[in-house]
Amino acid sequence: MVEIVILGLLMQGKMSGYDIKKVAEQSVGLFIKMSYGSLYPALKRLAGEGDVIEEDTNDAKNRKLYAVTEQGGRRFLAWLGEPLQTNKREHLLKIFFYDHLDEPTRKRNLTNLEQTLQRSIAEMEAVQSVVEKELDQLEDKDDYYYRVSVMHYGLQFFRMEREWLTQIIAKEAFKNESNRRL
Amino acid sequence: MVEIVILGLLMQGKMSGYDIKKVAEQSVGLFIKMSYGSLYPALKRLAGEGDVIEEDTNDAKNRKLYAVTEQGGRRFLAWLGEPLQTNKREHLLKIFFYDHLDEPTRKRNLTNLEQTLQRSIAEMEAVQSVVEKELDQLEDKDDYYYRVSVMHYGLQFFRMEREWLTQIIAKEAFKNESNRRL
DNA sequence: TCGAGCATGTAACAAGTTACATGATTTC
DNA sequence: GAAATCATGTAACTTGTTACATGCTCGA
């Protein structure tokens, strides 16, 4: 995970480890945290495997700059093109970097995720209506109020995610259409 | 985390490790995963510390039943009463178990979280309007489409969470009012 | 009787955090 | 000149997963 974030951020240009952390906080910081204790070892690993090159700037601060190699770029793009899965918010990380991915793969993966989400939502709605009916027959249903609320959260969360996806897919289509006209 | 989930689920009655996993999947499974490799060692730890008691049922399946001790109950309730923080979805886990918490603490923690969220949203809206303006002055703004989309996701996510919170706070107030009338 | 599922457990590994160490530079 | 922040790094620890091992039971 850390390694992929590093590669993704370095796709925009060379940076020091220190800068990578700062940029990460300002961009993907909302859903991914990185500490120096994982960052620096990851940079060493990436350099050892040839995915990035380490460059000593002998400037005043003794910084080291890192840049992706073509091998590293291929590795990153291979990861980026994989199907989107909602596990552990990795899909958000992928979509964050989607400007680097080709349009057809992008569209395919996004609509696939949208459909998967749609199925999950339908399933959850079915489960919830059953639960709701069972609950109505209990006298002590107030005792399950928060458990049920968190179940509702799940549904609202999935719906929000689906709507967001639908929006970005629609806007991308519109964007492409406009650009073709120019 | 695993230990807390176990304690929380056991608050509803004694269960085997195997059952704990099944119940967890059906309830908190959406945002928390547990494997046997973490579950069983956690049960041993909890038993060693006196937070649960292990009871050998010498039934056909050679099951072991676990139940919370009063010490374990205190530990769980202490955790449950802590302020809600959105980190790592721990707040969802807490709220899931909120039926076990007293109403005043519940209300206090929920409204505190609501206010914190409200501040985050205001802050994000400010940041986004600045970013949006800067973006409008670029010719290649399509190259940042997905990065910006994920930023929008953040805002939508926070808003959804706030609205959900507002709803459950309002409904709880209504619930209390109705019960007082009886 | 055979396979699915019940039931418990461990060892090796993975991935990351926390706390510490060190030193230079910039800013007030 | 002191404090903040730039800059890099390591060692110990935490937490969890994966893969394996083992054996029992229940229904088709």
Tab-separated table of C-alpha atoms (C1' of nucleotides) in Angstrom:
chain	number	residue	atom	x	y	z
A	1	MET	CA	0.000	0.000	0.000
A	2	VAL	CA	2.662	2.505	1.077
A	3	GLU	CA	4.756	1.548	-1.912
A	4	ILE	CA	1.886	2.143	-4.311
A	5	VAL	CA	1.101	5.537	-2.798
A	6	ILE	CA	4.741	6.506	-3.181
A	7	LEU	CA	4.856	5.393	-6.809
A	8	GLY	CA	1.616	7.215	-7.555
A	9	LEU	CA	2.781	10.469	-6.057
A	10	LEU	CA	6.150	10.223	-7.762
A	11	MET	CA	4.370	9.858	-11.134
A	12	GLN	CA	3.926	13.623	-10.949
A	13	GLY	CA	7.635	14.291	-10.528
A	14	LYS	CA	10.654	13.641	-8.320
A	15	MET	CA	10.406	14.378	-4.626
A	16	SER	CA	12.163	13.748	-1.333
A	17	GLY	CA	10.748	11.338	1.221
A	18	TYR	CA	9.840	14.240	3.420
A	19	ASP	CA	7.897	15.894	0.607
A	20	ILE	CA	6.120	12.666	-0.257
A	21	LYS	CA	4.708	12.568	3.241
A	22	LYS	CA	3.540	16.170	3.072
A	23	VAL	CA	1.925	15.783	-0.326
A	24	ALA	CA	0.277	12.550	0.808
A	25	GLU	CA	-1.249	14.287	3.813
A	26	GLN	CA	-2.688	17.057	1.696
A	27	SER	CA	-4.104	14.785	-0.974
A	28	VAL	CA	-4.858	11.181	-0.018
A	29	GLY	CA	-4.493	12.057	3.668
A	30	LEU	CA	-8.208	11.730	4.279
A	31	PHE	CA	-8.197	7.991	3.834
A	32	ILE	CA	-4.517	7.001	4.042
A	33	LYS	CA	-1.988	7.714	6.751
A	34	MET	CA	1.752	7.257	6.384
A	35	SER	CA	4.492	7.479	8.968
A	36	TYR	CA	8.200	7.914	8.335
A	37	GLY	CA	8.671	4.512	9.881
A	38	SER	CA	6.932	2.936	6.912
A	39	LEU	CA	7.830	5.552	4.305
A	40	TYR	CA	11.619	5.468	4.373
A	41	PRO	CA	11.968	1.676	4.469
A	42	ALA	CA	9.485	1.496	1.582
A	43	LEU	CA	11.601	3.920	-0.437
A	44	LYS	CA	14.671	1.751	0.183
A	45	ARG	CA	12.768	-1.339	-0.933
A	46	LEU	CA	11.510	0.389	-4.065
A	47	ALA	CA	15.035	1.564	-4.874
A	48	GLY	CA	16.391	-1.948	-4.280
A	49	GLU	CA	13.841	-3.443	-6.655
A	50	GLY	CA	14.512	-0.820	-9.300
A	51	ASP	CA	11.086	0.790	-9.192
A	52	VAL	CA	12.513	4.171	-8.210
A	53	ILE	CA	15.944	5.756	-8.422
A	54	GLU	CA	17.501	7.538	-5.490
A	55	GLU	CA	19.384	10.695	-6.327
A	56	ASP	CA	21.600	12.475	-3.823
A	57	THR	CA	21.266	16.217	-4.083
A	58	ASN	CA	24.222	17.503	-2.145
A	59	ASP	CA	22.298	20.591	-1.214
A	60	ALA	CA	22.348	22.269	2.182
A	61	LYS	CA	19.658	20.020	3.594
A	62	ASN	CA	21.240	16.821	2.297
A	63	ARG	CA	18.025	15.753	0.662
A	64	LYS	CA	17.510	12.700	-1.485
A	65	LEU	CA	15.221	12.875	-4.467
A	66	TYR	CA	13.285	9.901	-5.728
A	67	ALA	CA	11.919	9.341	-9.221
A	68	VAL	CA	9.986	6.436	-10.760
A	69	THR	CA	11.803	4.260	-13.295
A	70	GLU	CA	9.926	2.842	-16.312
A	71	GLN	CA	9.789	-0.454	-14.437
A	72	GLY	CA	8.198	1.320	-11.494
A	73	GLY	CA	5.822	3.073	-13.843
A	74	ARG	CA	4.753	-0.235	-15.378
A	75	ARG	CA	4.194	-1.708	-11.947
A	76	PHE	CA	2.094	1.259	-10.924
A	77	LEU	CA	0.000	1.201	-14.086
A	78	ALA	CA	-0.537	-2.552	-13.768
A	79	TRP	CA	-1.906	-2.018	-10.274
A	80	LEU	CA	-3.957	0.949	-11.444
A	81	GLY	CA	-5.672	-1.050	-14.175
A	82	GLU	CA	-6.829	-3.829	-11.845
A	83	PRO	CA	-10.565	-4.106	-11.179
A	84	LEU	CA	-11.843	-1.765	-8.498
A	85	GLN	CA	-12.777	-3.338	-5.183
A	86	THR	CA	-14.259	-1.492	-2.251
A	87	ASN	CA	-12.070	-3.324	0.248
A	88	LYS	CA	-10.083	-1.107	2.557
A	89	ARG	CA	-10.775	1.975	0.435
A	90	GLU	CA	-8.220	0.875	-2.099
A	91	HIS	CA	-10.672	1.813	-4.823
A	92	LEU	CA	-10.514	5.421	-3.701
A	93	LEU	CA	-6.756	5.374	-3.950
A	94	LYS	CA	-6.954	3.925	-7.449
A	95	ILE	CA	-9.533	6.460	-8.596
A	96	PHE	CA	-7.453	9.246	-7.102
A	97	PHE	CA	-4.712	8.260	-9.545
A	98	TYR	CA	-7.081	7.560	-12.436
A	99	ASP	CA	-5.876	10.537	-14.451
A	100	HIS	CA	-2.884	8.315	-15.247
A	101	LEU	CA	-5.043	5.492	-16.631
A	102	ASP	CA	-6.343	5.108	-20.179
A	103	GLU	CA	-9.968	6.030	-20.734
A	104	PRO	CA	-11.352	2.616	-21.805
A	105	THR	CA	-9.978	0.737	-18.786
A	106	ARG	CA	-11.127	3.550	-16.583
A	107	LYS	CA	-14.655	3.421	-17.886
A	108	ARG	CA	-14.813	-0.372	-17.742
A	109	ASN	CA	-13.598	-0.555	-14.161
A	110	LEU	CA	-15.790	2.291	-12.985
A	111	THR	CA	-18.977	0.894	-14.490
A	112	ASN	CA	-18.131	-2.566	-13.152
A	113	LEU	CA	-17.789	-1.165	-9.676
A	114	GLU	CA	-21.018	0.754	-10.116
A	115	GLN	CA	-22.836	-2.473	-10.982
A	116	THR	CA	-21.289	-4.409	-8.131
A	117	LEU	CA	-22.345	-1.637	-5.787
A	118	GLN	CA	-25.839	-1.668	-7.240
A	119	ARG	CA	-26.138	-5.379	-6.500
A	120	SER	CA	-24.869	-4.910	-2.950
A	121	ILE	CA	-27.407	-2.160	-2.419
A	122	ALA	CA	-30.276	-4.291	-3.685
A	123	GLU	CA	-29.157	-7.109	-1.419
A	124	MET	CA	-28.890	-4.839	1.592
A	125	GLU	CA	-32.298	-3.341	0.924
A	126	ALA	CA	-33.794	-6.819	0.880
A	127	VAL	CA	-32.086	-7.784	4.129
A	128	GLN	CA	-33.125	-4.552	5.780
A	129	SER	CA	-36.772	-4.842	4.906
A	130	VAL	CA	-36.789	-8.328	6.437
A	131	VAL	CA	-35.045	-7.095	9.567
A	132	GLU	CA	-37.415	-4.149	9.784
A	133	LYS	CA	-40.440	-6.451	9.711
A	134	GLU	CA	-39.010	-8.783	12.325
A	135	LEU	CA	-38.223	-5.788	14.467
A	136	ASP	CA	-41.773	-4.465	14.314
A	137	GLN	CA	-42.973	-7.590	16.080
A	138	LEU	CA	-40.751	-7.041	19.100
A	139	GLU	CA	-41.884	-5.016	22.106
A	140	ASP	CA	-38.312	-4.112	23.102
A	141	LYS	CA	-37.252	-2.843	19.694
A	142	ASP	CA	-35.845	0.336	21.233
A	143	ASP	CA	-33.091	-1.859	22.670
A	144	TYR	CA	-31.783	-2.465	19.164
A	145	TYR	CA	-32.014	1.126	18.014
A	146	TYR	CA	-28.285	1.741	17.498
A	147	ARG	CA	-27.535	-1.618	15.966
A	148	VAL	CA	-30.250	-0.909	13.418
A	149	SER	CA	-28.967	2.631	12.887
A	150	VAL	CA	-25.544	1.325	11.949
A	151	MET	CA	-27.220	-1.003	9.480
A	152	HIS	CA	-28.892	2.061	7.964
A	153	TYR	CA	-25.504	3.735	7.837
A	154	GLY	CA	-24.252	0.899	5.682
A	155	LEU	CA	-26.996	1.440	3.165
A	156	GLN	CA	-26.621	5.202	3.078
A	157	PHE	CA	-22.898	4.810	2.635
A	158	PHE	CA	-23.284	2.458	-0.316
A	159	ARG	CA	-25.858	4.711	-1.919
A	160	MET	CA	-23.635	7.730	-1.565
A	161	GLU	CA	-20.778	5.844	-3.132
A	162	ARG	CA	-22.942	4.688	-6.029
A	163	GLU	CA	-24.249	8.194	-6.685
A	164	TRP	CA	-20.757	9.581	-6.604
A	165	LEU	CA	-19.626	6.968	-9.104
A	166	THR	CA	-22.587	7.603	-11.389
A	167	GLN	CA	-21.725	11.292	-11.358
A	168	ILE	CA	-18.077	10.899	-12.252
A	169	ILE	CA	-18.888	8.425	-15.013
A	170	ALA	CA	-21.466	10.802	-16.485
A	171	LYS	CA	-19.168	13.795	-16.269
A	172	GLU	CA	-16.320	11.921	-17.888
A	173	ALA	CA	-18.600	10.994	-20.795
A	174	PHE	CA	-19.629	14.617	-21.164
A	175	LYS	CA	-16.001	15.747	-21.006
A	176	ASN	CA	-15.033	13.363	-23.807
A	177	GLU	CA	-17.926	14.522	-25.939
A	178	SER	CA	-16.956	18.177	-25.552
A	179	ASN	CA	-13.353	17.457	-26.404
A	180	ARG	CA	-14.319	15.541	-29.553
A	181	ARG	CA	-16.218	18.573	-30.776
A	182	LEU	CA	-13.180	20.843	-30.589
B	1	MET	CA	-9.902	-3.816	18.320
B	2	VAL	CA	-10.609	-7.534	18.027
B	3	GLU	CA	-10.795	-7.783	21.805
B	4	ILE	CA	-13.330	-4.972	21.997
B	5	VAL	CA	-15.508	-6.501	19.293
B	6	ILE	CA	-15.469	-9.792	21.189
B	7	LEU	CA	-16.417	-8.132	24.466
B	8	GLY	CA	-19.186	-6.177	22.772
B	9	LEU	CA	-20.703	-9.213	21.136
B	10	LEU	CA	-20.447	-11.242	24.343
B	11	MET	CA	-22.403	-8.517	26.173
B	12	GLN	CA	-25.474	-10.064	24.564
B	13	GLY	CA	-24.757	-13.519	25.975
B	14	LYS	CA	-22.252	-16.345	26.034
B	15	MET	CA	-21.005	-17.755	22.764
B	16	SER	CA	-18.289	-19.930	21.272
B	17	GLY	CA	-15.409	-18.456	19.294
B	18	TYR	CA	-16.875	-19.883	16.151
B	19	ASP	CA	-20.202	-18.185	16.802
B	20	ILE	CA	-18.531	-14.890	17.604
B	21	LYS	CA	-17.025	-14.876	14.143
B	22	LYS	CA	-20.357	-15.646	12.494
B	23	VAL	CA	-22.259	-13.026	14.450
B	24	ALA	CA	-19.515	-10.491	13.740
B	25	GLU	CA	-19.776	-11.115	10.016
B	26	GLN	CA	-23.523	-10.618	10.006
B	27	SER	CA	-23.480	-7.470	12.109
B	28	VAL	CA	-20.286	-5.416	12.145
B	29	GLY	CA	-18.953	-7.361	9.166
B	30	LEU	CA	-19.415	-4.419	6.822
B	31	PHE	CA	-16.641	-2.424	8.395
B	32	ILE	CA	-14.705	-4.958	10.482
B	33	LYS	CA	-13.148	-8.248	9.453
B	34	MET	CA	-11.958	-10.913	11.861
B	35	SER	CA	-10.031	-14.081	11.149
B	36	TYR	CA	-9.680	-17.082	13.451
B	37	GLY	CA	-5.990	-16.298	13.568
B	38	SER	CA	-6.738	-13.152	15.517
B	39	LEU	CA	-9.955	-14.275	17.202
B	40	TYR	CA	-8.793	-17.321	19.168
B	41	PRO	CA	-5.579	-15.779	20.496
B	42	ALA	CA	-7.631	-12.738	21.522
B	43	LEU	CA	-10.042	-14.952	23.459
B	44	LYS	CA	-7.096	-16.554	25.257
B	45	ARG	CA	-5.717	-13.134	26.158
B	46	LEU	CA	-9.091	-11.932	27.408
B	47	ALA	CA	-9.470	-15.086	29.510
B	48	GLY	CA	-5.937	-14.644	30.893
B	49	GLU	CA	-6.673	-11.055	31.904
B	50	GLY	CA	-9.982	-12.025	33.496
B	51	ASP	CA	-12.174	-10.079	31.094
B	52	VAL	CA	-14.007	-13.210	29.974
B	53	ILE	CA	-14.431	-16.681	31.408
B	54	GLU	CA	-13.924	-19.787	29.368
B	55	GLU	CA	-16.395	-22.570	30.006
B	56	ASP	CA	-15.898	-26.061	28.614
B	57	THR	CA	-19.167	-27.543	27.434
B	58	ASN	CA	-18.384	-31.197	27.028
B	59	ASP	CA	-20.943	-31.503	24.292
B	60	ALA	CA	-20.508	-33.495	21.105
B	61	LYS	CA	-18.716	-30.683	19.294
B	62	ASN	CA	-16.351	-29.950	22.174
B	63	ARG	CA	-17.238	-26.297	22.149
B	64	LYS	CA	-16.016	-23.667	24.545
B	65	LEU	CA	-18.349	-20.928	25.634
B	66	TYR	CA	-17.138	-17.490	26.572
B	67	ALA	CA	-18.870	-14.960	28.791
B	68	VAL	CA	-17.866	-11.454	29.921
B	69	THR	CA	-16.910	-11.006	33.570
B	70	GLU	CA	-17.865	-7.814	35.447
B	71	GLN	CA	-14.276	-6.689	34.961
B	72	GLY	CA	-14.620	-7.262	31.221
B	73	GLY	CA	-17.931	-5.427	31.268
B	74	ARG	CA	-16.353	-2.431	32.981
B	75	ARG	CA	-13.542	-2.377	30.475
B	76	PHE	CA	-16.001	-2.502	27.609
B	77	LEU	CA	-18.196	0.253	29.023
B	78	ALA	CA	-15.167	2.436	29.717
B	79	TRP	CA	-14.172	2.119	26.066
B	80	LEU	CA	-17.750	2.676	24.945
B	81	GLY	CA	-18.056	5.951	26.855
B	82	GLU	CA	-14.932	7.491	25.317
B	83	PRO	CA	-15.413	10.418	22.931
B	84	LEU	CA	-16.260	9.389	19.376
B	85	GLN	CA	-13.528	9.827	16.814
B	86	THR	CA	-13.893	9.169	13.107
B	87	ASN	CA	-10.508	7.473	12.894
B	88	LYS	CA	-10.513	4.009	11.378
B	89	ARG	CA	-14.296	3.753	11.690
B	90	GLU	CA	-14.009	3.066	15.391
B	91	HIS	CA	-16.888	5.473	15.945
B	92	LEU	CA	-19.158	3.178	13.956
B	93	LEU	CA	-18.193	0.259	16.136
B	94	LYS	CA	-18.908	2.303	19.251
B	95	ILE	CA	-22.273	3.485	17.985
B	96	PHE	CA	-23.139	-0.066	16.994
B	97	PHE	CA	-22.845	-0.970	20.677
B	98	TYR	CA	-24.476	2.237	21.925
B	99	ASP	CA	-27.574	0.432	23.172
B	100	HIS	CA	-25.351	-0.585	26.095
B	101	LEU	CA	-24.417	2.989	26.984
B	102	ASP	CA	-26.349	5.394	29.200
B	103	GLU	CA	-28.406	8.024	27.438
B	104	PRO	CA	-26.619	11.197	28.687
B	105	THR	CA	-23.136	10.038	27.641
B	106	ARG	CA	-24.560	8.829	24.373
B	107	LYS	CA	-26.153	12.161	23.603
B	108	ARG	CA	-23.076	14.121	24.643
B	109	ASN	CA	-20.702	12.060	22.514
B	110	LEU	CA	-23.001	12.027	19.514
B	111	THR	CA	-23.567	15.769	19.473
B	112	ASN	CA	-19.845	16.373	20.010
B	113	LEU	CA	-19.054	14.262	16.994
B	114	GLU	CA	-21.731	16.046	15.012
B	115	GLN	CA	-20.122	19.391	15.798
B	116	THR	CA	-16.633	18.171	15.007
B	117	LEU	CA	-17.923	16.877	11.692
B	118	GLN	CA	-19.657	20.159	11.023
B	119	ARG	CA	-16.374	22.003	11.488
B	120	SER	CA	-14.527	19.583	9.208
B	121	ILE	CA	-17.172	20.083	6.553
B	122	ALA	CA	-16.936	23.872	6.746
B	123	GLU	CA	-13.171	23.624	6.482
B	124	MET	CA	-13.334	21.286	3.510
B	125	GLU	CA	-15.857	23.492	1.751
B	126	ALA	CA	-13.505	26.445	2.150
B	127	VAL	CA	-10.547	24.483	0.811
B	128	GLN	CA	-12.571	23.171	-2.103
B	129	SER	CA	-13.838	26.545	-3.223
B	130	VAL	CA	-10.235	27.791	-3.296
B	131	VAL	CA	-9.084	24.733	-5.242
B	132	GLU	CA	-11.997	25.126	-7.632
B	133	LYS	CA	-11.044	28.716	-8.397
B	134	GLU	CA	-7.402	27.857	-8.939
B	135	LEU	CA	-8.467	25.029	-11.204
B	136	ASP	CA	-10.607	27.277	-13.376
B	137	GLN	CA	-7.528	29.220	-14.357
B	138	LEU	CA	-5.742	26.178	-15.743
B	139	GLU	CA	-6.116	25.066	-19.355
B	140	ASP	CA	-5.297	21.432	-18.545
B	141	LYS	CA	-7.795	21.066	-15.722
B	142	ASP	CA	-9.155	17.855	-17.230
B	143	ASP	CA	-5.838	16.261	-16.198
B	144	TYR	CA	-6.832	16.658	-12.558
B	145	TYR	CA	-10.396	15.431	-12.953
B	146	TYR	CA	-10.096	12.307	-10.798
B	147	ARG	CA	-7.995	13.880	-8.082
B	148	VAL	CA	-10.658	16.542	-7.747
B	149	SER	CA	-13.411	13.920	-7.825
B	150	VAL	CA	-11.907	12.124	-4.851
B	151	MET	CA	-11.788	15.446	-3.043
B	152	HIS	CA	-15.527	15.765	-3.736
B	153	TYR	CA	-15.982	12.257	-2.412
B	154	GLY	CA	-14.483	13.353	0.885
B	155	LEU	CA	-16.996	16.133	1.208
B	156	GLN	CA	-19.974	13.976	0.253
B	157	PHE	CA	-18.839	11.336	2.676
B	158	PHE	CA	-18.592	13.770	5.558
B	159	ARG	CA	-21.973	15.262	4.733
B	160	MET	CA	-23.595	11.846	4.642
B	161	GLU	CA	-22.090	11.017	7.987
B	162	ARG	CA	-23.298	14.279	9.493
B	163	GLU	CA	-26.816	13.821	8.166
B	164	TRP	CA	-26.925	10.287	9.492
B	165	LEU	CA	-25.798	11.504	12.912
B	166	THR	CA	-28.343	14.301	12.941
B	167	GLN	CA	-31.045	11.781	12.166
B	168	ILE	CA	-30.175	9.338	14.906
B	169	ILE	CA	-29.861	12.124	17.470
B	170	ALA	CA	-33.268	13.494	16.499
B	171	LYS	CA	-34.911	10.094	16.567
B	172	GLU	CA	-33.447	9.267	19.933
B	173	ALA	CA	-34.855	12.504	21.329
B	174	PHE	CA	-38.257	11.649	19.898
B	175	LYS	CA	-38.051	8.130	21.278
B	176	ASN	CA	-37.327	9.441	24.780
B	177	GLU	CA	-40.196	11.881	24.575
B	178	SER	CA	-42.659	9.158	23.578
B	179	ASN	CA	-41.503	6.893	26.370
B	180	ARG	CA	-41.871	9.617	28.960
B	181	ARG	CA	-45.501	10.067	27.956
B	182	LEU	CA	-46.342	6.437	28.663
C	1	DT	C1'	-20.297	-42.548	3.106
C	2	DC	C1'	-18.959	-38.329	1.733
C	3	DG	C1'	-18.739	-33.615	1.701
C	4	DA	C1'	-20.155	-29.415	3.894
C	5	DG	C1'	-19.868	-27.116	7.776
C	6	DC	C1'	-18.813	-27.064	12.912
C	7	DA	C1'	-15.042	-26.144	16.026
C	8	DT	C1'	-10.393	-24.925	17.776
C	9	DG	C1'	-5.969	-23.733	17.266
C	10	DT	C1'	-0.816	-22.383	15.754
C	11	DA	C1'	3.332	-20.655	13.186
C	12	DA	C1'	5.145	-17.867	9.779
C	13	DC	C1'	4.603	-13.799	7.698
C	14	DA	C1'	3.031	-8.959	6.468
C	15	DA	C1'	2.423	-4.269	7.210
C	16	DG	C1'	2.535	-0.603	9.747
C	17	DT	C1'	3.152	2.497	14.201
C	18	DT	C1'	5.700	4.586	17.992
C	19	DA	C1'	9.441	6.241	19.913
C	20	DC	C1'	13.862	7.348	19.510
C	21	DA	C1'	18.236	9.285	17.387
C	22	DT	C1'	20.608	12.780	14.790
C	23	DG	C1'	21.740	16.964	12.680
C	24	DA	C1'	21.012	20.959	9.650
C	25	DT	C1'	18.348	25.277	8.524
C	26	DT	C1'	15.132	28.776	8.758
C	27	DT	C1'	12.411	32.131	11.225
C	28	DC	C1'	11.240	35.107	14.903
D	1	DG	C1'	19.942	32.365	20.231
D	2	DA	C1'	15.878	29.568	20.751
D	3	DA	C1'	12.216	27.196	18.642
D	4	DA	C1'	10.091	25.393	14.728
D	5	DT	C1'	10.539	22.722	10.949
D	6	DC	C1'	13.347	20.426	7.417
D	7	DA	C1'	15.314	15.920	6.588
D	8	DT	C1'	16.559	10.985	7.143
D	9	DG	C1'	16.589	6.970	9.391
D	10	DT	C1'	16.192	2.573	12.781
D	11	DA	C1'	14.566	-0.854	16.373
D	12	DA	C1'	11.065	-2.602	19.026
D	13	DC	C1'	6.541	-3.410	19.074
D	14	DT	C1'	1.564	-4.042	17.647
D	15	DT	C1'	-1.857	-6.006	15.163
D	16	DG	C1'	-3.543	-8.762	12.065
D	17	DT	C1'	-3.661	-12.240	7.979
D	18	DT	C1'	-2.710	-16.581	5.567
D	19	DA	C1'	-2.068	-21.054	5.457
D	20	DC	C1'	-1.938	-25.048	7.681
D	21	DA	C1'	-3.319	-28.854	11.060
D	22	DT	C1'	-6.766	-31.531	13.329
D	23	DG	C1'	-10.966	-33.809	14.311
D	24	DC	C1'	-15.906	-34.087	14.900
D	25	DT	C1'	-20.985	-34.065	13.182
D	26	DC	C1'	-24.908	-33.813	10.359
D	27	DG	C1'	-27.640	-34.227	6.307
D	28	DA	C1'	-28.215	-36.013	1.402
